[in-house]
PDB file of C-alpha atoms and ligand atoms in Angstrom:
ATOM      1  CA  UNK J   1      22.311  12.586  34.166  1.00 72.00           C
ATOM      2  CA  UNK J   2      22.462   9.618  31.898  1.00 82.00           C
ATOM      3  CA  UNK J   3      23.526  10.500  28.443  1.00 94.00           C
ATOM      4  CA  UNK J   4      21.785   8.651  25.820  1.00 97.00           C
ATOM      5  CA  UNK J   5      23.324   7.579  22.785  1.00 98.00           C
ATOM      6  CA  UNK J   6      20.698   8.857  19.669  1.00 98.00           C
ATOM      7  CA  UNK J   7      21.161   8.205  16.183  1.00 98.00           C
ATOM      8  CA  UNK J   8      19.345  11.125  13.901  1.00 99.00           C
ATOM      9  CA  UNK J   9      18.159  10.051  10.947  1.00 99.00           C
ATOM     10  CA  UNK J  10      16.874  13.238   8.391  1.00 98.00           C
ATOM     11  CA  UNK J  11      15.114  12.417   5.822  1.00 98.00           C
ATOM     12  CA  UNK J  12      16.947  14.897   2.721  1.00 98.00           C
ATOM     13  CA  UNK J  13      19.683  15.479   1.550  1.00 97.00           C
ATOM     14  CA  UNK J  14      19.265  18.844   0.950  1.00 97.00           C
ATOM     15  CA  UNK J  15      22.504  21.432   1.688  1.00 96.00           C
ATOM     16  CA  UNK J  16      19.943  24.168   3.228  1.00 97.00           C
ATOM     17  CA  UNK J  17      17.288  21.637   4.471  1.00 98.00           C
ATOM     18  CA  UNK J  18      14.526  23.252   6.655  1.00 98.00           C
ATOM     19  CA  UNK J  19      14.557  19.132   8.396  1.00 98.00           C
ATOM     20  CA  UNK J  20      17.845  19.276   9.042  1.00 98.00           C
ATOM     21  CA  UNK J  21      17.865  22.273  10.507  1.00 98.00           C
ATOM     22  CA  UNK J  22      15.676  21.183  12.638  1.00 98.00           C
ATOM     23  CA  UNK J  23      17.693  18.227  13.729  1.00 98.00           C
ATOM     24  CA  UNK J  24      20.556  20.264  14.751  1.00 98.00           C
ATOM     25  CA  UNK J  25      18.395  22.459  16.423  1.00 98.00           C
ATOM     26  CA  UNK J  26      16.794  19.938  18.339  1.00 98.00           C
ATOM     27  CA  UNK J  27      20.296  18.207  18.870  1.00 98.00           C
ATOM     28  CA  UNK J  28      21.218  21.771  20.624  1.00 98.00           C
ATOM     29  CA  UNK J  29      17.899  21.813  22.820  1.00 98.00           C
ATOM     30  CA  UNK J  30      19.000  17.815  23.700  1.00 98.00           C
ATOM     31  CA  UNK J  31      22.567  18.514  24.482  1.00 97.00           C
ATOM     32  CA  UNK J  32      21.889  17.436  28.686  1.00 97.00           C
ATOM     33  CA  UNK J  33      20.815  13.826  27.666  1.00 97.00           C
ATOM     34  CA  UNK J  34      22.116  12.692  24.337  1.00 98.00           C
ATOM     35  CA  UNK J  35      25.010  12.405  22.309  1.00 98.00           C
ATOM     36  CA  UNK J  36      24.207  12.383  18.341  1.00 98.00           C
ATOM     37  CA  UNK J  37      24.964  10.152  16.158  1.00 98.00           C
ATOM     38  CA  UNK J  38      24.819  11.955  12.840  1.00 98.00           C
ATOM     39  CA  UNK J  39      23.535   8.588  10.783  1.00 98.00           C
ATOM     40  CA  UNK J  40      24.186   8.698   6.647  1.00 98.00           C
ATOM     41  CA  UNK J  41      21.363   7.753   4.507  1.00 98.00           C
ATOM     42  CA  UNK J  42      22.443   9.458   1.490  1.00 98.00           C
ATOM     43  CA  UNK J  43      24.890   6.729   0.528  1.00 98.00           C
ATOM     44  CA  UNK J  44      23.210   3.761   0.817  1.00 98.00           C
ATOM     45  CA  UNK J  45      22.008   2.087  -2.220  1.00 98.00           C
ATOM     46  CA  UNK J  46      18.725   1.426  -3.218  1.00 98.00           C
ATOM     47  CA  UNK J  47      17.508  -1.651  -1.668  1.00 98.00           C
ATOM     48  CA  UNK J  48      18.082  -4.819  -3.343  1.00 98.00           C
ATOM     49  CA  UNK J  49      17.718  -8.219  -1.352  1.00 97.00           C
ATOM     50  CA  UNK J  50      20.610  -9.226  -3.992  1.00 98.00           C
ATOM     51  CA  UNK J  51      22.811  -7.358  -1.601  1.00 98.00           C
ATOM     52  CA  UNK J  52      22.343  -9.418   1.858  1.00 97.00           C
ATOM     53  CA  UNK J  53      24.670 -11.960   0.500  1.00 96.00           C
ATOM     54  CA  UNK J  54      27.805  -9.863   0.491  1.00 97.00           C
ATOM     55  CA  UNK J  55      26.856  -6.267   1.913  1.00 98.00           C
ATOM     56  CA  UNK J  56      27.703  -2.821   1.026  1.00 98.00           C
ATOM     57  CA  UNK J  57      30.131  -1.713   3.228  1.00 98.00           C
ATOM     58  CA  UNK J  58      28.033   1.758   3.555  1.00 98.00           C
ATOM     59  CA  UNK J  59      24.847  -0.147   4.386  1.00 98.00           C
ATOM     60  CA  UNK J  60      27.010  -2.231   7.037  1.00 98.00           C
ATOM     61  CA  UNK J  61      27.983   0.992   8.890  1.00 98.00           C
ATOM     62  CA  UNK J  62      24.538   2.556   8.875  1.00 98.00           C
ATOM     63  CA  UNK J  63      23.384  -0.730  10.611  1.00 98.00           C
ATOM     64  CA  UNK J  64      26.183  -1.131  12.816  1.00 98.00           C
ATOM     65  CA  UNK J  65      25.359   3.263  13.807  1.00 98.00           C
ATOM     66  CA  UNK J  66      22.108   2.422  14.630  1.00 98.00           C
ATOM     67  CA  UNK J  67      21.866  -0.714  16.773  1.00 98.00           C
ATOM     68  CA  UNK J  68      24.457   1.398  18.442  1.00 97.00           C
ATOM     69  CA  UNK J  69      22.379   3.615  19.691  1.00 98.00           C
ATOM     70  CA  UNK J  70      19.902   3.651  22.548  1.00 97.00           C
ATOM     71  CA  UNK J  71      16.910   5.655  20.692  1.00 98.00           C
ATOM     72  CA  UNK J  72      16.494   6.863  17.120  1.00 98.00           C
ATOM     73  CA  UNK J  73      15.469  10.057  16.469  1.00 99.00           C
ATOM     74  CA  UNK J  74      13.389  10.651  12.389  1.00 99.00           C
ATOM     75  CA  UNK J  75      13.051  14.119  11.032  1.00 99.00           C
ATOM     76  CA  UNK J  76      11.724  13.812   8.364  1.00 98.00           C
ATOM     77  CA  UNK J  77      10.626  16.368   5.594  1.00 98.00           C
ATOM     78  CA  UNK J  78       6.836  15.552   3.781  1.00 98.00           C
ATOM     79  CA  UNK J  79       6.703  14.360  -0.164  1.00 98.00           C
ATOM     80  CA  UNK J  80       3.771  13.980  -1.969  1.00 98.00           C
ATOM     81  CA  UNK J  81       1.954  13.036   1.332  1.00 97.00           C
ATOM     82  CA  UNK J  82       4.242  10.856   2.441  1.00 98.00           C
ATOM     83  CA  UNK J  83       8.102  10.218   3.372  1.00 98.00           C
ATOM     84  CA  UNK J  84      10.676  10.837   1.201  1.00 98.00           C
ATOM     85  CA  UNK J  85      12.158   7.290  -0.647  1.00 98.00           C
ATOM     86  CA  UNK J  86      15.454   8.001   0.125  1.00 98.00           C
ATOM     87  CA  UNK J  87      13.958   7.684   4.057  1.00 98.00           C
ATOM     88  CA  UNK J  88      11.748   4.627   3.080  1.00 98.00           C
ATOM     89  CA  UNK J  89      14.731   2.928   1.399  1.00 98.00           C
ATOM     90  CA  UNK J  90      17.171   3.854   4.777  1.00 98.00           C
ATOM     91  CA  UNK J  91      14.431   2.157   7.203  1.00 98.00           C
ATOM     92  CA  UNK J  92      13.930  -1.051   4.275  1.00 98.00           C
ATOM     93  CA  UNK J  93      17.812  -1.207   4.615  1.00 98.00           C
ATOM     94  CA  UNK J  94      17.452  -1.130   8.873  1.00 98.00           C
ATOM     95  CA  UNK J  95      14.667  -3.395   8.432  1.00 98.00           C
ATOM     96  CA  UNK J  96      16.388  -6.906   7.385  1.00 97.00           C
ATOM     97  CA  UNK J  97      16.952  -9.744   8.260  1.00 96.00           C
ATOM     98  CA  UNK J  98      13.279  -9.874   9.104  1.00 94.00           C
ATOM     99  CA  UNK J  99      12.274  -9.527  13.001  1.00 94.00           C
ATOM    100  CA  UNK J 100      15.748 -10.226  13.760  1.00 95.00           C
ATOM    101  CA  UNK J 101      17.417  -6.191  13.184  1.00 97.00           C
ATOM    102  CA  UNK J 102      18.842  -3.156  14.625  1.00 98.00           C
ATOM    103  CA  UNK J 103      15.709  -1.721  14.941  1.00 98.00           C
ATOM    104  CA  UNK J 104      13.618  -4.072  16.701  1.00 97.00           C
ATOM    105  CA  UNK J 105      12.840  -2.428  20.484  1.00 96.00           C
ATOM    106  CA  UNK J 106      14.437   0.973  19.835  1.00 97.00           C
ATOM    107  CA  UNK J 107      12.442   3.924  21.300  1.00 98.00           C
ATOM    108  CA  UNK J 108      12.118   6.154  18.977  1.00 98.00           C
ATOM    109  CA  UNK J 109      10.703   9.683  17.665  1.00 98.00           C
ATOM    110  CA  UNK J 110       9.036  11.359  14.596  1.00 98.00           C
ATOM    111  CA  UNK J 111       9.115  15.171  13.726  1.00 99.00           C
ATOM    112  CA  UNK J 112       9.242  17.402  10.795  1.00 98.00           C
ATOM    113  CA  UNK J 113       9.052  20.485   8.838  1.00 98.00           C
ATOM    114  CA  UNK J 114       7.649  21.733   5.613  1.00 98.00           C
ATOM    115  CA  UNK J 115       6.416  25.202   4.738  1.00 96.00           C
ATOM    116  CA  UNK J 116       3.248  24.230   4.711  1.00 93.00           C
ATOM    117  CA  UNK J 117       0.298  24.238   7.577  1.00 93.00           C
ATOM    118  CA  UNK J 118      -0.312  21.130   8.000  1.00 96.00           C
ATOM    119  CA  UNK J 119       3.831  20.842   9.119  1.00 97.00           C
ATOM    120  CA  UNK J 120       4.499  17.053   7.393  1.00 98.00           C
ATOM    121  CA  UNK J 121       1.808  15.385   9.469  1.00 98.00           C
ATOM    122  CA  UNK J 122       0.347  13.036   6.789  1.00 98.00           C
ATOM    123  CA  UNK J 123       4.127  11.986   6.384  1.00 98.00           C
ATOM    124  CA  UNK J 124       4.845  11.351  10.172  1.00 98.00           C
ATOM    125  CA  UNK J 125       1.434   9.301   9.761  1.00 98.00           C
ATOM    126  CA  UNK J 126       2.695   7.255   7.325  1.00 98.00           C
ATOM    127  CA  UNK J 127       6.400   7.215   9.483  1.00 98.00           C
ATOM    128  CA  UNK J 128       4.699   5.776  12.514  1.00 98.00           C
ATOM    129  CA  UNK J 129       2.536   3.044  10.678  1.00 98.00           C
ATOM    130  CA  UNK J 130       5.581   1.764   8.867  1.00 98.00           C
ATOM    131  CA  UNK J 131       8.077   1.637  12.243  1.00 98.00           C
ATOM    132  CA  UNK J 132       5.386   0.282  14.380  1.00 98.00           C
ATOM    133  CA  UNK J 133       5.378  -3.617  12.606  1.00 98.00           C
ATOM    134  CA  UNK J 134       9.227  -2.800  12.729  1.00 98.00           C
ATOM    135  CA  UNK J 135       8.976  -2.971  16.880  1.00 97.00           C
ATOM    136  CA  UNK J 136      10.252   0.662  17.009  1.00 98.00           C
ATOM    137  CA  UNK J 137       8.769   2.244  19.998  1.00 98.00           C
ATOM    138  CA  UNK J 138       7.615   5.429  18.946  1.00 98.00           C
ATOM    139  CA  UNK J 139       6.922   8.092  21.282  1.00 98.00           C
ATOM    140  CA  UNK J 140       3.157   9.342  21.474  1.00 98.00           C
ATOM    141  CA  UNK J 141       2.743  12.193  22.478  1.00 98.00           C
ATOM    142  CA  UNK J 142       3.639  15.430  21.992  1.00 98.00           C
ATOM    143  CA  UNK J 143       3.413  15.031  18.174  1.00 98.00           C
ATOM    144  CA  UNK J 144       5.644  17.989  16.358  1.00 98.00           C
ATOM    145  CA  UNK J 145       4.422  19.368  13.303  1.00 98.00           C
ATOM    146  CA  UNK J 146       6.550  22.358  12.406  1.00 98.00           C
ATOM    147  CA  UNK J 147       5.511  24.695  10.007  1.00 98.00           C
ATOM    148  CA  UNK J 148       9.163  26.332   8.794  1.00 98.00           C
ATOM    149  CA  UNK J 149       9.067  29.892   8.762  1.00 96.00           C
ATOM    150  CA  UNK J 150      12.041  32.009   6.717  1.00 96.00           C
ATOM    151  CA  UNK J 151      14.530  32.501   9.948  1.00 97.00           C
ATOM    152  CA  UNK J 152      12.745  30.289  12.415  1.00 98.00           C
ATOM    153  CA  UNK J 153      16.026  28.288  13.058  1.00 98.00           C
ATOM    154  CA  UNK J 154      19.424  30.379  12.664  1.00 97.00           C
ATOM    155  CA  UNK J 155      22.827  30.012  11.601  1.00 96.00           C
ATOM    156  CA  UNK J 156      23.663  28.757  15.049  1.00 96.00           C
ATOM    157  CA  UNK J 157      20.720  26.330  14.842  1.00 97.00           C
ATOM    158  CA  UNK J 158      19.084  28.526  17.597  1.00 97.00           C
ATOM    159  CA  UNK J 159      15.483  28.633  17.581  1.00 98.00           C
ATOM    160  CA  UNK J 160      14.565  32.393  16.723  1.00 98.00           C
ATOM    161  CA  UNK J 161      10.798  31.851  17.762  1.00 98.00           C
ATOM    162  CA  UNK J 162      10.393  31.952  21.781  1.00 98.00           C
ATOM    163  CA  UNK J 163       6.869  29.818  21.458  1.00 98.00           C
ATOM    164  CA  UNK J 164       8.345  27.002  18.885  1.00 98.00           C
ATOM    165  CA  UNK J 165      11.844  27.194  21.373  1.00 98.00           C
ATOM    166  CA  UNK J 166       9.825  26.239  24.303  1.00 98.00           C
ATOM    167  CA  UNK J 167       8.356  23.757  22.414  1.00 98.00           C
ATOM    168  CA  UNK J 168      10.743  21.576  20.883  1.00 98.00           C
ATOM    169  CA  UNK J 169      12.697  22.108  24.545  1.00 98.00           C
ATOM    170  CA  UNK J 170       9.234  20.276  25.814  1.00 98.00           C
ATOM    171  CA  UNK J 171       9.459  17.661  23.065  1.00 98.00           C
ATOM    172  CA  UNK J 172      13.280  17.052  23.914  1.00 98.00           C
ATOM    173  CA  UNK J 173      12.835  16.560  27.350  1.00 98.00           C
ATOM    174  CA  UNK J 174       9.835  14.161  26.858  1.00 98.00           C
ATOM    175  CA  UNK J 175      11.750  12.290  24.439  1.00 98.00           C
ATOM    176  CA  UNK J 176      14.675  11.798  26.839  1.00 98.00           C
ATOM    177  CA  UNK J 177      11.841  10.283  29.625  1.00 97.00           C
ATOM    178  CA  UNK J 178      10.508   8.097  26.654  1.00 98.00           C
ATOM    179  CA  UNK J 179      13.858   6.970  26.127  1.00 98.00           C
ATOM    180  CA  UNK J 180      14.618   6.452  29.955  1.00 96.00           C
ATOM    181  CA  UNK J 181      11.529   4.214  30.187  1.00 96.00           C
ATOM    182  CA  UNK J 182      13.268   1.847  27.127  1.00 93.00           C
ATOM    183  CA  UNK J 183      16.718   2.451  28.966  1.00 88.00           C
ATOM    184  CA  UNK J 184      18.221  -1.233  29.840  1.00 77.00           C
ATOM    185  CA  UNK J 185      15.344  -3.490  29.042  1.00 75.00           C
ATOM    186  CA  UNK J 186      16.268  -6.994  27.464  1.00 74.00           C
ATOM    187  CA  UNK J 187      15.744  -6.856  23.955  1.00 76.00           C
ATOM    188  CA  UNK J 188      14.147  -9.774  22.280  1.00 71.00           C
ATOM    189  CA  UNK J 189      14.922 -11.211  18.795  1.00 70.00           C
TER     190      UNK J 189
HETATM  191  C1  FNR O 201       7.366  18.719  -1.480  1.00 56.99           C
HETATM  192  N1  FNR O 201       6.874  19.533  -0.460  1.00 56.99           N
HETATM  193  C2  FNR O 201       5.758  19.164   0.250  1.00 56.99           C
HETATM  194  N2  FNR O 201       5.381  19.842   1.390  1.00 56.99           N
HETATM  195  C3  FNR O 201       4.298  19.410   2.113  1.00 56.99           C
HETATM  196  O1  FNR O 201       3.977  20.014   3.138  1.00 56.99           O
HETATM  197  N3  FNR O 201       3.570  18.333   1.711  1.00 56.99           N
HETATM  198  C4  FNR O 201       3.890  17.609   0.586  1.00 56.99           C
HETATM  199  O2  FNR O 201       3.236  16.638   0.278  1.00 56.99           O
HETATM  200  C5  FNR O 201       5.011  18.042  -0.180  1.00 56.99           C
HETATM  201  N4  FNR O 201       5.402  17.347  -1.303  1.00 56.99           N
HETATM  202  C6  FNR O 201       6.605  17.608  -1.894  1.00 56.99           C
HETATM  203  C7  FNR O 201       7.088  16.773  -2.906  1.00 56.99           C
HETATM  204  C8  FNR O 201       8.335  17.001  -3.468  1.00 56.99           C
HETATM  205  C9  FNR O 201       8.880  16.041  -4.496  1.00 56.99           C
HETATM  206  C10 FNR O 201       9.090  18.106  -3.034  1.00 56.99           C
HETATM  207  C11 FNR O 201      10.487  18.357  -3.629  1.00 56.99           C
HETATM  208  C12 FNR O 201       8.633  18.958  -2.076  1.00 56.99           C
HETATM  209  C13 FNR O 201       7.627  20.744  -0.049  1.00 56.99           C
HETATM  210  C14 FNR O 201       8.616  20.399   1.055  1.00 56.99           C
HETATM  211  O3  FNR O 201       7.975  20.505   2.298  1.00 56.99           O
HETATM  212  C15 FNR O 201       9.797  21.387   1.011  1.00 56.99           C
HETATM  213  O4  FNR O 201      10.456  21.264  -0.231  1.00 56.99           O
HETATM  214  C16 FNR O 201      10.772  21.167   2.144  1.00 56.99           C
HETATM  215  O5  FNR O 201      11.706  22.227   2.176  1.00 56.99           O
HETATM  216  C17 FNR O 201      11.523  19.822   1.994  1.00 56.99           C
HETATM  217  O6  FNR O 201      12.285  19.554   3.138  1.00 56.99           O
HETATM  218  P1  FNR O 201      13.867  19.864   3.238  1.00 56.99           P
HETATM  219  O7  FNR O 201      14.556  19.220   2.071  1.00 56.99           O
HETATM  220  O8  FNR O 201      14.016  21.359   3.203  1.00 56.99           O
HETATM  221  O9  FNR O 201      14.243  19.292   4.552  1.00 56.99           O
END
């Protein structure tokens, strides 16, 4: 089977972060078609068009990790109804020059967790409508809203709950035909 190259990109920072939990446990469940790139955000500077001229070595690697890869995989945790800035200042970094960057035709996915019900949905809303005018091909359907229960994901970043296993193995593999779809086309810029 083909193995994709996918750069993760998780949204905090966070030592015990429920998202990137989740990231290594879907990493696990993705092991047959992909080989993660764990991709630094935390490092990067705030965004300042200052920089283009003579960039930040940090900022040059997390570019140079994510046109890399074949497909780009978010997680990202909810804030305040939306994404997290550090995440909004990552993509603003991937997002230059203008129509001409690393993430223009990537497939791509959204997921995340919070504690909450409503599992970071208005978030991933807000995700999707900002990588769509970026040409980022994000996957439709299934959506994953994960509501992060104490123990759901454990210290082997196995997933504890048999119904929430079976579906992130679901979303994995549909990612991986998403990706497949994406896999060779030219790439226009
Ligand atoms: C939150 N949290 C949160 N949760 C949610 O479901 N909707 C929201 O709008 C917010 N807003 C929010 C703002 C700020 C500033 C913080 C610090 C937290 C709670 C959030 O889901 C929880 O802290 C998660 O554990 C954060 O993800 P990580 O860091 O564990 O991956």
């Amino acid at each position: 089977m083909t193995q994709y190259q996918l750069a993760i990109v998780v949204g905090s920072f966070r030592q015990e972060s429920i998202n990137l939990k989740l990231a290594r446990a879907l990493s696990n469940l993705g092991q047959a078609y992909f080989t993660p790139t764990w991709v630094r955000i935390d490092d990067l500077p705030f965004y300042n068009q200052d920089l283009e001229t003579a960039l930040p070595p940090e900022v040059v690697r997390f570019r140079r990790e994510i046109g890399a890869a074949d497909a780009v995989l978010f997680v990202t945790p909810e804030f305040n109804r939306s994404i997290p800035g550090v995440l909004k200042n990552a993509i603003d970094w991937a997002s230059r020059p203008y129509a001409r960057h690393v993430l223009v035709g990537k497939p791509g996915a959204v997921i995340g967790a919070s504690l909450g019900k409503i599992g970071t949905a208005a978030a991933q809303q807000h995700l999707r409508g900002i990588l769509a005018p970026l040409d980022v091909y994000v996957m439709g359907q299934p959506e994953g809203y994960i509501t992060f229960t104490p123990g759901l994901i454990d210290e082997a970043d196995a997933v504890t709950d048999e119904s929430v296993r079976q579906f992130l193995q679901m979303y994995v593999d549909r990612f991986a035909a998403w990706v497949a779809r994406f896999a060779g086309a030219p790439v226009e810029r």
